[in-house]
Coordinates of C-alpha atoms and ligand atoms in Angstrom, one line a residue:
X242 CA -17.4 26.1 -8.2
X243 CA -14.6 26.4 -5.2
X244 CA -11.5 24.8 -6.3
X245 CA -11.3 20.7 -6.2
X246 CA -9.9 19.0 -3.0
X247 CA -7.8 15.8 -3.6
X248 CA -8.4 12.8 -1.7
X249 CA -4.2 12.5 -1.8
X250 CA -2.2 14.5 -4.0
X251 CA 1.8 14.7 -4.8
X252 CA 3.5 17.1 -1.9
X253 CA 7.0 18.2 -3.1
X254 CA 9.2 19.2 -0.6
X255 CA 11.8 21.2 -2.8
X256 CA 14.8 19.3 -2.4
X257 CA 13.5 17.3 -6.0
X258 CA 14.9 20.0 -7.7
X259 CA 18.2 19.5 -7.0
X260 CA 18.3 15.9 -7.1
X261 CA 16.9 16.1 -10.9
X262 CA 19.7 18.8 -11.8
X263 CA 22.5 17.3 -10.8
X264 CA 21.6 14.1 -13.0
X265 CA 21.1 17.0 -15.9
X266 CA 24.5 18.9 -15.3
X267 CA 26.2 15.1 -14.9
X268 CA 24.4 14.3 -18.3
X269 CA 23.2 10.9 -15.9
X270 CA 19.8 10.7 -18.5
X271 CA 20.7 7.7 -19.0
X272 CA 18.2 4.5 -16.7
X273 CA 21.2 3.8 -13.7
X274 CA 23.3 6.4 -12.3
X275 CA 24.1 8.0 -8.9
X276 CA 20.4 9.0 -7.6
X277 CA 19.5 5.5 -8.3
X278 CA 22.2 3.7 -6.2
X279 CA 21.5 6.5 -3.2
X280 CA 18.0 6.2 -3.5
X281 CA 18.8 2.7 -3.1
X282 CA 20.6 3.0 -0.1
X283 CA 18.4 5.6 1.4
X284 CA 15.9 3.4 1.5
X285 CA 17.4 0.5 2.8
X286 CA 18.9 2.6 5.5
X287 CA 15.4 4.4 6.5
X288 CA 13.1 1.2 6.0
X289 CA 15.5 -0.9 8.1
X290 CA 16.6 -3.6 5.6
X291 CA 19.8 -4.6 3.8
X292 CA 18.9 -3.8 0.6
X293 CA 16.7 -2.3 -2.0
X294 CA 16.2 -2.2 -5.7
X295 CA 14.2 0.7 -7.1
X296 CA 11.9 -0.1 -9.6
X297 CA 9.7 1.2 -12.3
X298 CA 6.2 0.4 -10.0
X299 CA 5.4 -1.1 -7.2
X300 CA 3.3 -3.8 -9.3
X301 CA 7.4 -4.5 -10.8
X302 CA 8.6 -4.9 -7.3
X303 CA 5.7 -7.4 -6.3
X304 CA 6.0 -9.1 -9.7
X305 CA 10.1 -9.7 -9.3
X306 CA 9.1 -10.9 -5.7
X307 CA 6.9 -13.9 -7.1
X308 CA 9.7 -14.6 -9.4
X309 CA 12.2 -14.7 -6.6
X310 CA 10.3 -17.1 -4.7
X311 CA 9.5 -19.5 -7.9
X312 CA 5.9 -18.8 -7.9
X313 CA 5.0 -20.4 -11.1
X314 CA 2.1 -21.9 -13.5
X315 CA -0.6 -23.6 -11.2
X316 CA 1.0 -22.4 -7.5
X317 CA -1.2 -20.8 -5.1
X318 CA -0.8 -17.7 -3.5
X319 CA -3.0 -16.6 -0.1
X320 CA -3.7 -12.9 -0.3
X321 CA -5.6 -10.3 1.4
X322 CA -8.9 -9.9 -0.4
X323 CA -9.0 -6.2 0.8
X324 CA -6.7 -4.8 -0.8
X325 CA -6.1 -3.2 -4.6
X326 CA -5.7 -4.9 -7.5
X327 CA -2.0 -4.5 -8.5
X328 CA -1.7 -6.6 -5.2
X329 CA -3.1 -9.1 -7.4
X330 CA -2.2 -8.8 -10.8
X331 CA 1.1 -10.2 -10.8
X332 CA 0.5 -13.5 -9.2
X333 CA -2.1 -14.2 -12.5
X334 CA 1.1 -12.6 -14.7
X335 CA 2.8 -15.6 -13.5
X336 CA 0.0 -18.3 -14.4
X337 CA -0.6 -18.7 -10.7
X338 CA -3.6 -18.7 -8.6
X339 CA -4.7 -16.2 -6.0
X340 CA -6.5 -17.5 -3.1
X341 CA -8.2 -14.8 -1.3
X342 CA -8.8 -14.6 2.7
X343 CA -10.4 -12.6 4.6
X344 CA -9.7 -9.1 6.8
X345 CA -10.2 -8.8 10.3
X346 CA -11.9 -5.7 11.9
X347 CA -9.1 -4.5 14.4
X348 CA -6.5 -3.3 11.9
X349 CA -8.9 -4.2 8.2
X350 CA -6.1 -6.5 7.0
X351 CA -5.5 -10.0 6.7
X352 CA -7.5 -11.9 9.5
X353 CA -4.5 -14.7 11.1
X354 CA -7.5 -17.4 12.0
X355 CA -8.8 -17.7 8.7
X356 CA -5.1 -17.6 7.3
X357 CA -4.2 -20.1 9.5
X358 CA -8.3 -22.1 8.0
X359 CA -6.7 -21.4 4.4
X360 CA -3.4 -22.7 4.5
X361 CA -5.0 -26.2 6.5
X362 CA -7.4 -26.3 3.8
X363 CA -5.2 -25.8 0.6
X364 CA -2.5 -28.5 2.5
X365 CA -5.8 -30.5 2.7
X366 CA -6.7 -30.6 -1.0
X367 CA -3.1 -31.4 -1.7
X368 CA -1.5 -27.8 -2.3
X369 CA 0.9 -26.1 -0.8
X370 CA 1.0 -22.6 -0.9
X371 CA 3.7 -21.2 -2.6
X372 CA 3.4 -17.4 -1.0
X373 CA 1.3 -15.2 1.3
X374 CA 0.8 -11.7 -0.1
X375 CA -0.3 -9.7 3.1
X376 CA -1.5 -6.1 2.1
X377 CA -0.8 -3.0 5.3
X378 CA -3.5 -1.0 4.0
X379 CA -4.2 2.6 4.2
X380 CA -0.7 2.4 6.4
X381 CA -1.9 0.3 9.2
X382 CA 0.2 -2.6 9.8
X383 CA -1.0 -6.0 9.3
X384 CA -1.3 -8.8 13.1
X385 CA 2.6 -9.6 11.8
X386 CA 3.2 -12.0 14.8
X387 CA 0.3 -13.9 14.3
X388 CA 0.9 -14.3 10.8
X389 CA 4.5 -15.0 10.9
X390 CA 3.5 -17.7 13.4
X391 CA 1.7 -19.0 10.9
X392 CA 3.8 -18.4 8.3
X393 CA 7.3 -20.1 9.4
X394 CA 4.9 -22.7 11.0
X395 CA 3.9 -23.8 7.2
X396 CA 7.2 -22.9 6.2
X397 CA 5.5 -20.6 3.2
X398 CA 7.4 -17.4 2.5
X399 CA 5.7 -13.6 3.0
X400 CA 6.0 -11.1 1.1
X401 CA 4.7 -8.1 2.6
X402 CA 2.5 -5.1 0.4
X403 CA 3.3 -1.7 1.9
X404 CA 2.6 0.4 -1.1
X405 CA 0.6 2.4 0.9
X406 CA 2.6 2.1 4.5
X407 CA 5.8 3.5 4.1
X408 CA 6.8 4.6 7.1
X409 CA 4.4 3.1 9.7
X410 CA 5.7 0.4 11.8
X411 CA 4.9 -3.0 14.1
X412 CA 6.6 -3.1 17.5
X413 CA 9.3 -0.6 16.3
X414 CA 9.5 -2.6 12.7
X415 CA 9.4 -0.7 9.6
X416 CA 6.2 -2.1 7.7
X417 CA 7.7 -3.8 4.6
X418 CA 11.1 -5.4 6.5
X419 CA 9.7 -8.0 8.5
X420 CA 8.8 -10.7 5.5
X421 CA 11.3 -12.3 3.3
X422 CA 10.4 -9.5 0.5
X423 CA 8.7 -6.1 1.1
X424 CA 7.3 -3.7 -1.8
X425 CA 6.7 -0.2 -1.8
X426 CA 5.1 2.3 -4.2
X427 CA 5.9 5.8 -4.7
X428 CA 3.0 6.4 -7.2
X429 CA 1.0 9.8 -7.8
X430 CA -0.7 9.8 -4.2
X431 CA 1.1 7.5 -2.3
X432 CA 2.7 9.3 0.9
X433 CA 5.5 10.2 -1.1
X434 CA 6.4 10.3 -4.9
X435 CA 8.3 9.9 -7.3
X436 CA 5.4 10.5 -10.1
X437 CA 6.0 6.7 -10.9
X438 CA 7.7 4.0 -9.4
X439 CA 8.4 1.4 -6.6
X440 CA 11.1 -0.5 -4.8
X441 CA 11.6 -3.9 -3.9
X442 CA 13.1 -4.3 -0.3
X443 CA 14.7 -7.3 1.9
X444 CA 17.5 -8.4 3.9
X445 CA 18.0 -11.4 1.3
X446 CA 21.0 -10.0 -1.0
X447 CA 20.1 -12.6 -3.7
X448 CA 16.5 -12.0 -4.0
X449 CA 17.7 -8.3 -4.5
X450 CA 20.5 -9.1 -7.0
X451 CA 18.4 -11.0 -9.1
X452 CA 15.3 -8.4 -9.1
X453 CA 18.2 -5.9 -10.4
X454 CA 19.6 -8.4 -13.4
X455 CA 15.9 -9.2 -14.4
X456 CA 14.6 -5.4 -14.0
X457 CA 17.0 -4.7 -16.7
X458 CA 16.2 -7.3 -19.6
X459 CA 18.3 -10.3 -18.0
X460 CA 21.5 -9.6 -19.3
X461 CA 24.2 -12.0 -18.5
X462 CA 28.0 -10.9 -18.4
X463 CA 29.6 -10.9 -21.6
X464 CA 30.5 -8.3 -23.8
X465 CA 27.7 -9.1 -26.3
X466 CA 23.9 -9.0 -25.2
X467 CA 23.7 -12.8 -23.9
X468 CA 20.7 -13.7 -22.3
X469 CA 19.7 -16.8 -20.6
X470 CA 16.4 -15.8 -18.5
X471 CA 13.4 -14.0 -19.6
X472 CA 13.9 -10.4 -18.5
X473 CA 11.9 -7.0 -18.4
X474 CA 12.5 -3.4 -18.1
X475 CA 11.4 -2.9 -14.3
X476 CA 14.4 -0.5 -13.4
X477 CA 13.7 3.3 -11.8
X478 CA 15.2 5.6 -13.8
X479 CA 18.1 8.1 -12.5
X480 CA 15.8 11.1 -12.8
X481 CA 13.1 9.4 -11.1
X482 CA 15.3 8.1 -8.5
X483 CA 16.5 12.1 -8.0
X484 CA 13.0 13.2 -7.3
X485 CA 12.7 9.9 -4.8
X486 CA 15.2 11.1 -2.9
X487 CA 13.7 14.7 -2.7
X488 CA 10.7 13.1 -1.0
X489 CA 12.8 10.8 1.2
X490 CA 14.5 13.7 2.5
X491 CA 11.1 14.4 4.5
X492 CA 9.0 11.3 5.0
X493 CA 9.1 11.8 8.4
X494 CA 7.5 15.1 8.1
X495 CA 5.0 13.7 5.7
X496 CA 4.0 11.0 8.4
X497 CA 3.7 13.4 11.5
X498 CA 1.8 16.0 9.2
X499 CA -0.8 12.6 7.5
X500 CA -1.2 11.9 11.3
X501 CA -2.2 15.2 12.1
X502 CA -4.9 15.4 9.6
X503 CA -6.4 12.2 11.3
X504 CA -6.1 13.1 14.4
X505 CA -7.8 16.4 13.4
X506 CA -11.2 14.3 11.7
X507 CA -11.1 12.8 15.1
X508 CA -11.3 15.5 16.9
X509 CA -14.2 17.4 15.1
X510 CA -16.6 13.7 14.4
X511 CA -16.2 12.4 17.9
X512 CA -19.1 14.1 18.5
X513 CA -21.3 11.6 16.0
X514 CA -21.8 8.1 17.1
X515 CA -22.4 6.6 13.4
X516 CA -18.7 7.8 12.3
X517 CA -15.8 5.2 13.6
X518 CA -12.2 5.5 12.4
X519 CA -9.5 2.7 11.6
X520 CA -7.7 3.1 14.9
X521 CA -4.4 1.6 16.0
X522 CA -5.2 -1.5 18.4
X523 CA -2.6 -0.6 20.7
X524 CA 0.7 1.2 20.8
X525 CA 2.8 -2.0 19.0
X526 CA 1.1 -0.4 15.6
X527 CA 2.0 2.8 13.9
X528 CA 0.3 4.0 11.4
X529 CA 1.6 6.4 8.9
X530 CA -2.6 7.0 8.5
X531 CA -1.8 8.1 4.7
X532 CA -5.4 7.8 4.1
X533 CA -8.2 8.6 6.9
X534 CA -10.7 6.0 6.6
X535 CA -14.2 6.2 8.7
X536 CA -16.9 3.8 8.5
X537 CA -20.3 5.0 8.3
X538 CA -23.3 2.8 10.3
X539 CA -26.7 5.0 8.4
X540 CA -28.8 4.7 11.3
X541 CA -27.1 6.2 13.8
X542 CA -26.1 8.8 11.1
X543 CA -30.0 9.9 10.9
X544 CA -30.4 7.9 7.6
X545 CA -27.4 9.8 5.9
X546 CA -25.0 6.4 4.1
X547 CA -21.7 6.6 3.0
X548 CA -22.6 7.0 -0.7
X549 CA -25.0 10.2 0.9
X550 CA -21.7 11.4 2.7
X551 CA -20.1 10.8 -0.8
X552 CA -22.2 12.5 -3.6
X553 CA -22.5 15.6 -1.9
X554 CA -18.9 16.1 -0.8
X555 CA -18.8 15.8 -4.5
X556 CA -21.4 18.6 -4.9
X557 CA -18.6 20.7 -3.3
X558 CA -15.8 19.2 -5.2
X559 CA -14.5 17.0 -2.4
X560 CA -13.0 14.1 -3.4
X561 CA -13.6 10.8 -1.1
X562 CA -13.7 7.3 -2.1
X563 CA -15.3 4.4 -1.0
X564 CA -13.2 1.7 1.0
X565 CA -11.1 -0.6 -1.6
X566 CA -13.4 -2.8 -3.1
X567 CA -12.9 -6.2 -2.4
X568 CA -10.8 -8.6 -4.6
X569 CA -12.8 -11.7 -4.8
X570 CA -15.9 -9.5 -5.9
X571 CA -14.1 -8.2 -9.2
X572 CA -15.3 -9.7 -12.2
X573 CA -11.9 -10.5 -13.1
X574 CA -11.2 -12.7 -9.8
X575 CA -14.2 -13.9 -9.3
X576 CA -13.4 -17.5 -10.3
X577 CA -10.6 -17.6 -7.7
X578 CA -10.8 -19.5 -4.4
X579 CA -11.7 -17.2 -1.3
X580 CA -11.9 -17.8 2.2
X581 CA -14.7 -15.0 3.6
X582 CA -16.8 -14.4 6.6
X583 CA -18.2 -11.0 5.2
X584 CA -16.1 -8.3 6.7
X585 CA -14.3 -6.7 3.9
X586 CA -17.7 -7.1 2.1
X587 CA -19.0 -5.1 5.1
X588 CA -16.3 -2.6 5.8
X589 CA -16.7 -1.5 1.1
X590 CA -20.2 -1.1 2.2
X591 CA -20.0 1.4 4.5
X592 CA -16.4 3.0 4.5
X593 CA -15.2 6.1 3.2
X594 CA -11.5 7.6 2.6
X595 CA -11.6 11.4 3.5
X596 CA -8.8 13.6 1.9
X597 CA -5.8 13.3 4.2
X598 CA -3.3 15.0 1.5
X599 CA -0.2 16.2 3.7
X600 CA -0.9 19.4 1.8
X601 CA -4.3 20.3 2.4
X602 CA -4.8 24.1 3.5
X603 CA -6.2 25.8 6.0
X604 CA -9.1 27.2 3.3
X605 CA -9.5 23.1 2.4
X606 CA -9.9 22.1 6.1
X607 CA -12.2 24.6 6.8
X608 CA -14.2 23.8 3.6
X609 CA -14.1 19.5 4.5
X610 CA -15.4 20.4 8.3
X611 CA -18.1 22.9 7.3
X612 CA -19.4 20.6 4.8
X613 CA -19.2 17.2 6.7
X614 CA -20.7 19.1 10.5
X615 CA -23.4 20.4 7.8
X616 CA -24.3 16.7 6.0
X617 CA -24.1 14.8 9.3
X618 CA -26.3 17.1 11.4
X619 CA -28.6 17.4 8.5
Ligands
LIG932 C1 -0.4 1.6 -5.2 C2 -0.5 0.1 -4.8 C3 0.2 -0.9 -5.4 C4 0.9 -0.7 -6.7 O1 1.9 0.2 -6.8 P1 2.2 0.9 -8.2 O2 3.5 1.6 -7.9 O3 1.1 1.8 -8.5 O4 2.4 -0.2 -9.2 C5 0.2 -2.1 -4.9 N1 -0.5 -2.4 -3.8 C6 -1.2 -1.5 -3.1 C7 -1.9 -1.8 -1.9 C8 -1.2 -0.2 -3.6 O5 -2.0 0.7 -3.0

């Protein structure tokens, strides 16, 4: 059998190496140390924000971020239904309840009108959101005017998911700075790596203080181990934060190069009416496209679905995945209020992630196009 394709798999650029041998020469095993305060400041510096506290995951990053803002026992949180689950997970770690709206079919994130339904509606039955969650999937940014508007309207604070978005932008903004908390994720296939970790990010200094004193057990000042708040052990590691830097070093590269690869599946199904793409809506939203995403309507494919286009990808070791299944269909959310018109239902139905690895081959390309020209004419 030829030799597996990812769907998105860790790129190195080199520069790691380095990084991770200084912190061994300087004996810096130890959790903080040098590569964890530059990281820091690296990524403040190339998101556009103030500060940054790397973390352990991006799940610790939107976890201290509900903390920051209160979110407690009972509270409500509005977040994009489309979306993956760690987006989700930490607002039930905090006893609250996610309330789950809607995308929209221009950028597949969180649709502003039914937001803007939602947050009437919850006011109505006599609860206040306590947060918005909004999710920049795949790298596209999210309507962020529209949902600000809304947001500072309501007076309800945004945090903003952009796990998967480093590096794309809205009107010039880096996707993650525009919300009173941003989270990122440099897990195994996000656009860049660290092999594990995340960062919280915001022009709030206290909100990035604290997430620092409780990522390291909540540890008040005294020369004993004093502790007044329940803390946990969410803090990046000085290793980590060395191989972090590495990838920082060409994220920009990484970007141009995912962008390629989608412009290149473009290029080669524009001939086929039944394959659309995720597109930008206009030139105020940049994309870092670190997954290429294509929905698949079966008729005017001649009968051929998405799970067709699937399994025998598979047949040649090509790894695609179906669109992010949505929240409030999991078992495990299913009990949670949603506001829903069908179109993240519609868009798992029929969508498919295509490998879009910033380190796919020429041998790899030529095997994804000969395959896909060869199921879709067939
Ligand atoms: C990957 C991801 C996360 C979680 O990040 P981890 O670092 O894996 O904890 C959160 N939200 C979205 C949308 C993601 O894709």
């Amino acid at each position: 059998m030829a030799e597996k394709i990812f769907l998105s798999s860790p790129h190195m650029s080199g520069k790691e190496q380095n990084y991770v041998n200084e912190a061994f020469s300087s004996n810096w095993i130890a959790p903080l140390g040098p590569n964890v305060n530059g990281f820091e400041k690296e990524l403040a510096s190339y998101t556009q924000t103030k500060h940054a506290a790397a973390l352990s995951s991006g799940t610790a990053a939107l976890h201290l971020a509900l903390i920051n803002l209160g979110v407690k026992q009972g509270d409500e949180v509005l977040v994009s239904s489309f979306t993956f689950s760690a987006t989700v997970n930490p607002i039930v770690y905090q006893g609250a309840v996610p309330v789950f709206i809607d995308s929209e079919m221009d950028t597949w994130n969180m649709d502003p009108e039914i937001l803007k339904k939602a947050v009437r509606d919850r006011i109505e039955k006599g609860k206040k959101p306590a947060a918005i969650i909004i999710v920049h999937l795949y790298g596209m940014p999210a309507k962020m005017d529209e949902i600000m508007q809304i947001a500072q309207k309501y007076d309800i604070p945004i945090i903003e998911d952009a796990a998967e978005a480093l590096g794309g932008q809205y009107k010039n903004k880096a996707l993650g700075s525009m919300g009173d908390m941003g989270i990122l994720s440099f897990n195994g296939n996000k656009i860049i790596t660290t092999s594990g970790g995340g960062a919280l990010i915001s022009n709030n200094e206290k909100y990035i203080t604290n997430a620092r004193f409780l990522a390291t057990q909540a540890r008040d000042e005294a020369p004993h181990y004093q502790h007044s708040h329940i803390g946990y052990n969410y803090r990046m590691s000085n290793i980590v934060a060395g191989i972090g830097r590495g990838q920082l070093e060409v994220i920009d590269k990484r970007v141009s190069q995912r962008r390629t690869i989608n412009q290149w599946y473009r290029t080669f199904l524009s001939d086929f009416d039944g394959i659309t793409f995720l597109t930008e809506p206009n030139d105020q939203f940049f994309s870092n496209f670190w997954l290429t995403t294509i929905l698949v309507d079966q008729e005017k494919c001649n009968g051929t679905s998405r799970e067709d286009i699937r399994l025998r990808l598979l047949d040649y070791n090509i790894e695609t995945r179906p669109l992010w299944k949505p929240m409030h269909l999991q078992p495990v959310f299913a009990k949670y209020p949603a506001y829903m018109n069908g179109t993240c239902e519609r868009l798992f139905d029929v969508g498919l992630c295509l490998p879009s690895g910033s380190n796919l081959t020429q041998d790899q390309k030529d095997r994804i196009y000969r395959h896909l020209i060869e199921i879709l004419k067939s």
